[in-house]
C-alpha atoms as a printed R data frame, in Angstrom:
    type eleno elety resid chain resno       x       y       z
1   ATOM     1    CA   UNK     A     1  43.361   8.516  17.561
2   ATOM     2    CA   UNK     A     2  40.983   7.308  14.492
3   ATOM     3    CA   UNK     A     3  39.761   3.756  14.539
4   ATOM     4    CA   UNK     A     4  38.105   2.104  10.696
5   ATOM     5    CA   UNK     A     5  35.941  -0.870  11.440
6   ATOM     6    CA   UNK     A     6  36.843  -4.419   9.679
7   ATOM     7    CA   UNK     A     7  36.095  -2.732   6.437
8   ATOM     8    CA   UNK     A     8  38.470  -0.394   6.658
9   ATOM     9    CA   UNK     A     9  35.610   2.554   6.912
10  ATOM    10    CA   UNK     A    10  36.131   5.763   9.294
11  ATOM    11    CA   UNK     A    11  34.195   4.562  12.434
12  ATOM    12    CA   UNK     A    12  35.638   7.698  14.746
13  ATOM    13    CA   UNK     A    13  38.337   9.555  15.696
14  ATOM    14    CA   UNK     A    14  39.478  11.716  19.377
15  ATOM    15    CA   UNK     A    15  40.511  15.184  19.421
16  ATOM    16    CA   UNK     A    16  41.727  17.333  22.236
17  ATOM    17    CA   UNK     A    17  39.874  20.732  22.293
18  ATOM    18    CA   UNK     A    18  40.033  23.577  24.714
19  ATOM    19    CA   UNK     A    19  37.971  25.998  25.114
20  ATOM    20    CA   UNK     A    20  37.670  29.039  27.440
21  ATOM    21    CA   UNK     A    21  35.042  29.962  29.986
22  ATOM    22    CA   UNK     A    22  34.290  32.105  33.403
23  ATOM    23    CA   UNK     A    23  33.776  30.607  36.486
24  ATOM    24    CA   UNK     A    24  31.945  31.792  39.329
25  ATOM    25    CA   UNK     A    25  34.029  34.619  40.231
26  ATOM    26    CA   UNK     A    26  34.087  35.553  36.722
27  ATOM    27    CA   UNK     A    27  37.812  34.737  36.034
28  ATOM    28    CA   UNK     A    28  38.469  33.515  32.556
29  ATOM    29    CA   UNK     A    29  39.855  29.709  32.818
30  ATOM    30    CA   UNK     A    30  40.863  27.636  29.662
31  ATOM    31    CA   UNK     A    31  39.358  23.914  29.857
32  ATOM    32    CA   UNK     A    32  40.421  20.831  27.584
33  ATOM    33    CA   UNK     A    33  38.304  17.741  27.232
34  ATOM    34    CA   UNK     A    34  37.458  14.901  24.932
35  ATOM    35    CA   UNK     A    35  35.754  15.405  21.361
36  ATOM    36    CA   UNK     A    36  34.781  12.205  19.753
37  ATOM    37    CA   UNK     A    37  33.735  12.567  16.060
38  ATOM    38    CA   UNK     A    38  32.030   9.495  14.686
39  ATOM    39    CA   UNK     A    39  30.477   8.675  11.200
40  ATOM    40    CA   UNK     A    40  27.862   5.679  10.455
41  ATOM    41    CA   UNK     A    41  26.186   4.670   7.242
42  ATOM    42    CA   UNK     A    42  23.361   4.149   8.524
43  ATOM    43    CA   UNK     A    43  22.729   7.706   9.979
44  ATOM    44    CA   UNK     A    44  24.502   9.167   6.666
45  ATOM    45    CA   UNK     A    45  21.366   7.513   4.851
46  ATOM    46    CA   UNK     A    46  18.928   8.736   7.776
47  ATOM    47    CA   UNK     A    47  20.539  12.477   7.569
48  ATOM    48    CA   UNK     A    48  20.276  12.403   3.803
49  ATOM    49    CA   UNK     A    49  16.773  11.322   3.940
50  ATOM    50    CA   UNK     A    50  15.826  13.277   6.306
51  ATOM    51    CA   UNK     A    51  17.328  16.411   4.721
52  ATOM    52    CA   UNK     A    52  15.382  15.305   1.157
53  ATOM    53    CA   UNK     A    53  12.133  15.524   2.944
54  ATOM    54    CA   UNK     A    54  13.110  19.236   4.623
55  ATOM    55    CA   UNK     A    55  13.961  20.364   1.170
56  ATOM    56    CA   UNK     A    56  10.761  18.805  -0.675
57  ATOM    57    CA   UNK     A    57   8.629  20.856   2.289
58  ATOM    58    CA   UNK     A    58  10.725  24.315   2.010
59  ATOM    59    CA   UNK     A    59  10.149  24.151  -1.958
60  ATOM    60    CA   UNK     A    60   6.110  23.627  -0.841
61  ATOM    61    CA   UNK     A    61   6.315  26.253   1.239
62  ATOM    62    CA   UNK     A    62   7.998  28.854  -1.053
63  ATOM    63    CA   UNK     A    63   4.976  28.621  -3.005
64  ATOM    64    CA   UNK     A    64   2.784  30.089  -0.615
65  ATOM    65    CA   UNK     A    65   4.762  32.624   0.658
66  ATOM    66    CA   UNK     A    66   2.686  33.917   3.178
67  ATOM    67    CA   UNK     A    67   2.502  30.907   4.918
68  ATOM    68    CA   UNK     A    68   5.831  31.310   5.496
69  ATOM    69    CA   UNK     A    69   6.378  34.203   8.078
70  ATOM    70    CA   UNK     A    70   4.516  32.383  11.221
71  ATOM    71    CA   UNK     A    71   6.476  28.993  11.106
72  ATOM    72    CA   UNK     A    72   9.501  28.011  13.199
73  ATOM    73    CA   UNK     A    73  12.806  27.279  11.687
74  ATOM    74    CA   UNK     A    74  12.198  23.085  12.837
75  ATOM    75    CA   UNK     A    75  10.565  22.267   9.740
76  ATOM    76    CA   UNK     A    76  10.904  23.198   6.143
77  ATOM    77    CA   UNK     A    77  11.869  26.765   6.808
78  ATOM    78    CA   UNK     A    78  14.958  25.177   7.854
79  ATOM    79    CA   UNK     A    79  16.344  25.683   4.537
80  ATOM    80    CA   UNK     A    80  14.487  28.913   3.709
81  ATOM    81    CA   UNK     A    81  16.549  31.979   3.746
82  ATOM    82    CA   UNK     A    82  15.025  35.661   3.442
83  ATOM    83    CA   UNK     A    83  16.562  38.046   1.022
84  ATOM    84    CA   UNK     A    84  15.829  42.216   0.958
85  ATOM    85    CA   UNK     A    85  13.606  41.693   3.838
86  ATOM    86    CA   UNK     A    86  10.773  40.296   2.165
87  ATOM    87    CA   UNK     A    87  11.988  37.560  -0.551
88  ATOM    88    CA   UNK     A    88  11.636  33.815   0.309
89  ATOM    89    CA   UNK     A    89  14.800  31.784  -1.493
90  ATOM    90    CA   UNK     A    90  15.639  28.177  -0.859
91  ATOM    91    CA   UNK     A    91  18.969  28.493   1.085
92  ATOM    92    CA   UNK     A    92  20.890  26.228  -1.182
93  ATOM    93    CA   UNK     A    93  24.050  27.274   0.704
94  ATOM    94    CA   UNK     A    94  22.999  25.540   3.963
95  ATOM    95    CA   UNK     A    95  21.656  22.506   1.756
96  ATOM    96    CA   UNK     A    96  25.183  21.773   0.846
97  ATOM    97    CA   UNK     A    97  26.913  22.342   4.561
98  ATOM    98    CA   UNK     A    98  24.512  19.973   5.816
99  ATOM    99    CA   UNK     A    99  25.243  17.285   2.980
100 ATOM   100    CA   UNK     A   100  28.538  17.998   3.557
101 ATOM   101    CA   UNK     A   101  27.608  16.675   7.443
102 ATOM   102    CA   UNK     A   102  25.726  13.724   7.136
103 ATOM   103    CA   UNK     A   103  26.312  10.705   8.863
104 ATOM   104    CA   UNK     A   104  28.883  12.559  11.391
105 ATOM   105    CA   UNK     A   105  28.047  13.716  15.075
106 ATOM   106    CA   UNK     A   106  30.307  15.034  17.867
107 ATOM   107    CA   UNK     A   107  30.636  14.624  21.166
108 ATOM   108    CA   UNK     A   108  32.229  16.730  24.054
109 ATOM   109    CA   UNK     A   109  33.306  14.756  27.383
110 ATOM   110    CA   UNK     A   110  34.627  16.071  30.038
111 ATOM   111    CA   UNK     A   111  35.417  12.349  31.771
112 ATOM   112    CA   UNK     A   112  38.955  11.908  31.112
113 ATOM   113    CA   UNK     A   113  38.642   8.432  32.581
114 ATOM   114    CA   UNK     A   114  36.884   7.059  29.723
115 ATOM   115    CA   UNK     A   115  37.554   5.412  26.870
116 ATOM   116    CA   UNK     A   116  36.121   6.541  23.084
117 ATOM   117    CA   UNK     A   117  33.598   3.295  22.860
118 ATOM   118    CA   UNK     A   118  32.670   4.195  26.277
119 ATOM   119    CA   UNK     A   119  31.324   7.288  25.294
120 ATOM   120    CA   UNK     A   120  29.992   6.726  22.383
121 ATOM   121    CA   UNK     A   121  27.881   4.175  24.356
122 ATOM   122    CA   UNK     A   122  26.709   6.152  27.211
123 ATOM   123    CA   UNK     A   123  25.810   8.858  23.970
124 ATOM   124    CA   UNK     A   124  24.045   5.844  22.171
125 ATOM   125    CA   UNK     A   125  21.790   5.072  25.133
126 ATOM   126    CA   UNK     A   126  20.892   8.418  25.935
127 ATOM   127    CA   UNK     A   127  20.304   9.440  22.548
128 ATOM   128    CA   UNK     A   128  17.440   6.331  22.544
129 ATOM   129    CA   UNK     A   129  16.227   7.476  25.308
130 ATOM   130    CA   UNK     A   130  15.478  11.258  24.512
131 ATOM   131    CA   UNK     A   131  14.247   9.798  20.628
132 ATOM   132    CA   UNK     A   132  11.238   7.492  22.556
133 ATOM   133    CA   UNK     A   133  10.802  10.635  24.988
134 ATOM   134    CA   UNK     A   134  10.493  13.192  21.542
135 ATOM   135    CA   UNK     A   135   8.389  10.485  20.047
136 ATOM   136    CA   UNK     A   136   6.028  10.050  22.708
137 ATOM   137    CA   UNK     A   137   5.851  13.968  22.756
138 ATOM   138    CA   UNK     A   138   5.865  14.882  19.466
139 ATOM   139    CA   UNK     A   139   4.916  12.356  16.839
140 ATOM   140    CA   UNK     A   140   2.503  10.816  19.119
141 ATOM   141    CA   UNK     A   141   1.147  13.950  20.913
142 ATOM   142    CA   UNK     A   142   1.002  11.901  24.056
143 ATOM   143    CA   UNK     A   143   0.077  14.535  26.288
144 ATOM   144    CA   UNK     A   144  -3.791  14.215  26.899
145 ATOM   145    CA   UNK     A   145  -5.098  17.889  26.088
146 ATOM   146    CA   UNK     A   146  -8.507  16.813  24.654
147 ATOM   147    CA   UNK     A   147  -9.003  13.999  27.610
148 ATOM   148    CA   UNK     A   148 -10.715  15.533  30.972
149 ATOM   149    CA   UNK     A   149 -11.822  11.940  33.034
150 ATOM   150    CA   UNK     A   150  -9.209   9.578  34.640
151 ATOM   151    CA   UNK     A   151 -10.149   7.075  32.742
152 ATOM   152    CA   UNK     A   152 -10.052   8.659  29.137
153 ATOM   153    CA   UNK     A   153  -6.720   9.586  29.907
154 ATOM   154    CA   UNK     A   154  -5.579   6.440  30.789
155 ATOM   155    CA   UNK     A   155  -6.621   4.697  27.628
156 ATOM   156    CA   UNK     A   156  -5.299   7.849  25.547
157 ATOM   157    CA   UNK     A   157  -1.150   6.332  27.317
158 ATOM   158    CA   UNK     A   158  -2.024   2.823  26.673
159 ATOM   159    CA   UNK     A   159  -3.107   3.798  23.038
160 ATOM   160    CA   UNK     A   160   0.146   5.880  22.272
161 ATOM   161    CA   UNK     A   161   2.611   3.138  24.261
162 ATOM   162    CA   UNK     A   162   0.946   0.549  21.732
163 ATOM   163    CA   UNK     A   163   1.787   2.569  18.984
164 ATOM   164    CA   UNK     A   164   5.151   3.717  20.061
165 ATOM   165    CA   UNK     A   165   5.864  -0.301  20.532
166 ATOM   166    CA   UNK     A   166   4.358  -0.399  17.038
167 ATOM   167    CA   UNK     A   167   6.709   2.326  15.824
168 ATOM   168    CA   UNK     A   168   9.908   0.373  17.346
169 ATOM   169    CA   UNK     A   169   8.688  -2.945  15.290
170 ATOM   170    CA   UNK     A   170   8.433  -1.310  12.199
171 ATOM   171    CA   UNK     A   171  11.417   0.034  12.733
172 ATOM   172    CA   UNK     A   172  13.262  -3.323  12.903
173 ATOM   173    CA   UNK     A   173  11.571  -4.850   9.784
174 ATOM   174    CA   UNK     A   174  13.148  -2.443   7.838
175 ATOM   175    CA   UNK     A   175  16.235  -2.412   6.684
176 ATOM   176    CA   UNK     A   176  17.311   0.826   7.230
177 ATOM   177    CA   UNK     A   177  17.632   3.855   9.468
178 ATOM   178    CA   UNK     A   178  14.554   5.633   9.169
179 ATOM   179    CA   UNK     A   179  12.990   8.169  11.893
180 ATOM   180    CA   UNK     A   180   9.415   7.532  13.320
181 ATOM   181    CA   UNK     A   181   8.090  10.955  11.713
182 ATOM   182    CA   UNK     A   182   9.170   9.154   7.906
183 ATOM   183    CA   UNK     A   183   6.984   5.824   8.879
184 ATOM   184    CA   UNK     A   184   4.332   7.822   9.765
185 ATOM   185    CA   UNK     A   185   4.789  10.130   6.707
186 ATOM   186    CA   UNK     A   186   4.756   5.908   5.110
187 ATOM   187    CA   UNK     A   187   1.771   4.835   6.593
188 ATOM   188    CA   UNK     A   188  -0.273   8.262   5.495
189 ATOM   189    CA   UNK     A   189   0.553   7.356   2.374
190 ATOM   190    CA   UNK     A   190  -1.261   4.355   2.125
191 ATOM   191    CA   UNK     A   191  -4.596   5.104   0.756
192 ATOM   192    CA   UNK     A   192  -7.284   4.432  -1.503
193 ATOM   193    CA   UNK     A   193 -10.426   5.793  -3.844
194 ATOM   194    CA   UNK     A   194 -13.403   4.220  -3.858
195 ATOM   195    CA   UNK     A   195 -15.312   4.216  -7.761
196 ATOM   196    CA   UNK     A   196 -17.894   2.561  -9.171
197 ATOM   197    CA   UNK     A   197 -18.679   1.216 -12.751
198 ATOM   198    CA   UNK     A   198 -21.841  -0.231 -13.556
199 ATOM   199    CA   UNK     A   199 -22.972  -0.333  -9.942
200 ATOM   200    CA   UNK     A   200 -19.955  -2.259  -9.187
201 ATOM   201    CA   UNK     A   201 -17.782  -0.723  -6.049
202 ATOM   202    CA   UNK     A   202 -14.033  -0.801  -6.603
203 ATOM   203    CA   UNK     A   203 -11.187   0.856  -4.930
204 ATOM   204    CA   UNK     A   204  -8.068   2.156  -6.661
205 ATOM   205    CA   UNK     A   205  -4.634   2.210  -4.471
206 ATOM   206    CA   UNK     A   206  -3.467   6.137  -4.677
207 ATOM   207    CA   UNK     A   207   0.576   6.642  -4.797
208 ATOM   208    CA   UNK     A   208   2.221   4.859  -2.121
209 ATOM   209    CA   UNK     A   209   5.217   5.637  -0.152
210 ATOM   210    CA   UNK     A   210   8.497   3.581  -0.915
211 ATOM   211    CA   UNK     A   211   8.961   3.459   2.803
212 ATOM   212    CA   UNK     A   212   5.724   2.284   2.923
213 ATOM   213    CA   UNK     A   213   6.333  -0.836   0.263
214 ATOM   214    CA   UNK     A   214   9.364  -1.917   2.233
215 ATOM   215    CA   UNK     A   215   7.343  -1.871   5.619
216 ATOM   216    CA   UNK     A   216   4.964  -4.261   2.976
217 ATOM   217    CA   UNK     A   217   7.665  -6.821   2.149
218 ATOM   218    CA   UNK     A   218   9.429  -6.607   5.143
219 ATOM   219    CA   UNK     A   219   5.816  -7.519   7.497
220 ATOM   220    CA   UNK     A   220   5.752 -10.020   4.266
221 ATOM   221    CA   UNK     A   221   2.057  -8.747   4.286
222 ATOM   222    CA   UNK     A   222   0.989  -8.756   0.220
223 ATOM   223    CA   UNK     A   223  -0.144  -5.184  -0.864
224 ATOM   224    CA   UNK     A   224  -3.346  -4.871  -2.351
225 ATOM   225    CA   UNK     A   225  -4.046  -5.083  -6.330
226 ATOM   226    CA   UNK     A   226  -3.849  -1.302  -8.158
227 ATOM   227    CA   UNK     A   227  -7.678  -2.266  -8.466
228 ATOM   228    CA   UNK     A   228 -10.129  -4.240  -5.736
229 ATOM   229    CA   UNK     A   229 -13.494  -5.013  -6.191
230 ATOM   230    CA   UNK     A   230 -14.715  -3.731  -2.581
231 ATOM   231    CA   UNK     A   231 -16.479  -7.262  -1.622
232 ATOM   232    CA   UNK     A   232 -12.621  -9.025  -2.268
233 ATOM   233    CA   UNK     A   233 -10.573  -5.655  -0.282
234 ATOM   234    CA   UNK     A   234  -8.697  -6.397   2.244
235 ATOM   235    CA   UNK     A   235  -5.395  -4.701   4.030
């Protein structure tokens, strides 16, 4: 079955898939469940993005190749491949498989009972779940390894649940999909250098982030001036 949404775009689509596997006594058995392919804009855009930024790191990293060897394959080595044992090449072939992927996910159920929206629910709220769990973990660094007293530790949660609640908000002022590691990429990017002429302080805005103007317009906060005179900065 494939449903379209009112606009007539592929929303998802059910498949019948068996597989075989041993069971506890080691006989083979063949199984069929529920597959339920789905495609969104929105995560098309976030996958795409996402993949953009992977590919801008890898092409960093190939230029210090020794740098290379001790990283995991999570991050921009992801699309680094290694050729006669000791040359680093940007796996374009893997660049295009994963274009060629974006915006689709799949899901195995083995409830025959429910329906495709049901699933794709249940998946939805679980997915949210694990994301604020991976955030917390991860972009956060939640876990308390440089805290030793009770009450250090406490303030080190309530600090990273603000910010996580801080994350979610700036997530709904934009108007896109866009993962909590690319806002705080965003807000890194918002800096500036302090100069002076004739004793006069100023402070230039460096580069910013186009993530990081649309979090601007959509807190409708103003950003600053290219140039400030430090006694009239303010962000």
């Amino acid at each position: 079955m494939r449903i379209f949404n009112s606009e007539g775009v592929f929303k998802y689509k059910t498949l019948r898939h068996r597989f075989r596997l041993r069971d506890e006594e080691g006989k083979l058995r063949e199984i069929e469940d529920t597959v339920v392919v789905s495609y969104s804009d929105r995560r098309a855009e976030r996958d795409r993005a996402e993949r953009q930024r992977l590919i801008q790191k890898a092409i960093k990293l190939l230029e210090t190749p020794s740098a290379i060897e001790g990283l995991n394959k999570r991050g921009g080595k992801k699309y680094i491949k290694t050729e006669q044992s000791s040359k680093y090449l940007l796996d374009e072939e893997l660049i295009e498989r994963d274009r060629a992927f974006e915006g689709y996910y799949a899901i195995q159920s083995s409830e025959e009972a429910l329906k495709a929206e049901q699933i794709l629910e249940a998946y939805h709220s679980l997915w949210k779940i694990e994301e604020s769990f991976r955030i917390m973990k991860h972009t956060l660094e939640i876990r308390p390894v440089y805290h030793w007293s009770e009450q250090r530790i406490k303030g080190h949660l309530v600090v990273c649940f603000l910010s996580f609640l801080f994350m979610r908000m700036l997530e709904e002022v934009l108007s896109r999909e866009v993962s909590a590691e690319r806002i705080r990429e965003a807000l890194r990017s918002i800096t500036f250098t302090e100069f002076s002429i004739e004793g006069v302080k100023y402070y230039l805005r460096n580069k910013m982030d186009r993530v990081a103007r649309e979090l601007f317009k959509g807190l409708k906060v103003a950003m600053p001036e290219n140039i400030t005179e430090k006694e009239n900065f303010k962000i």
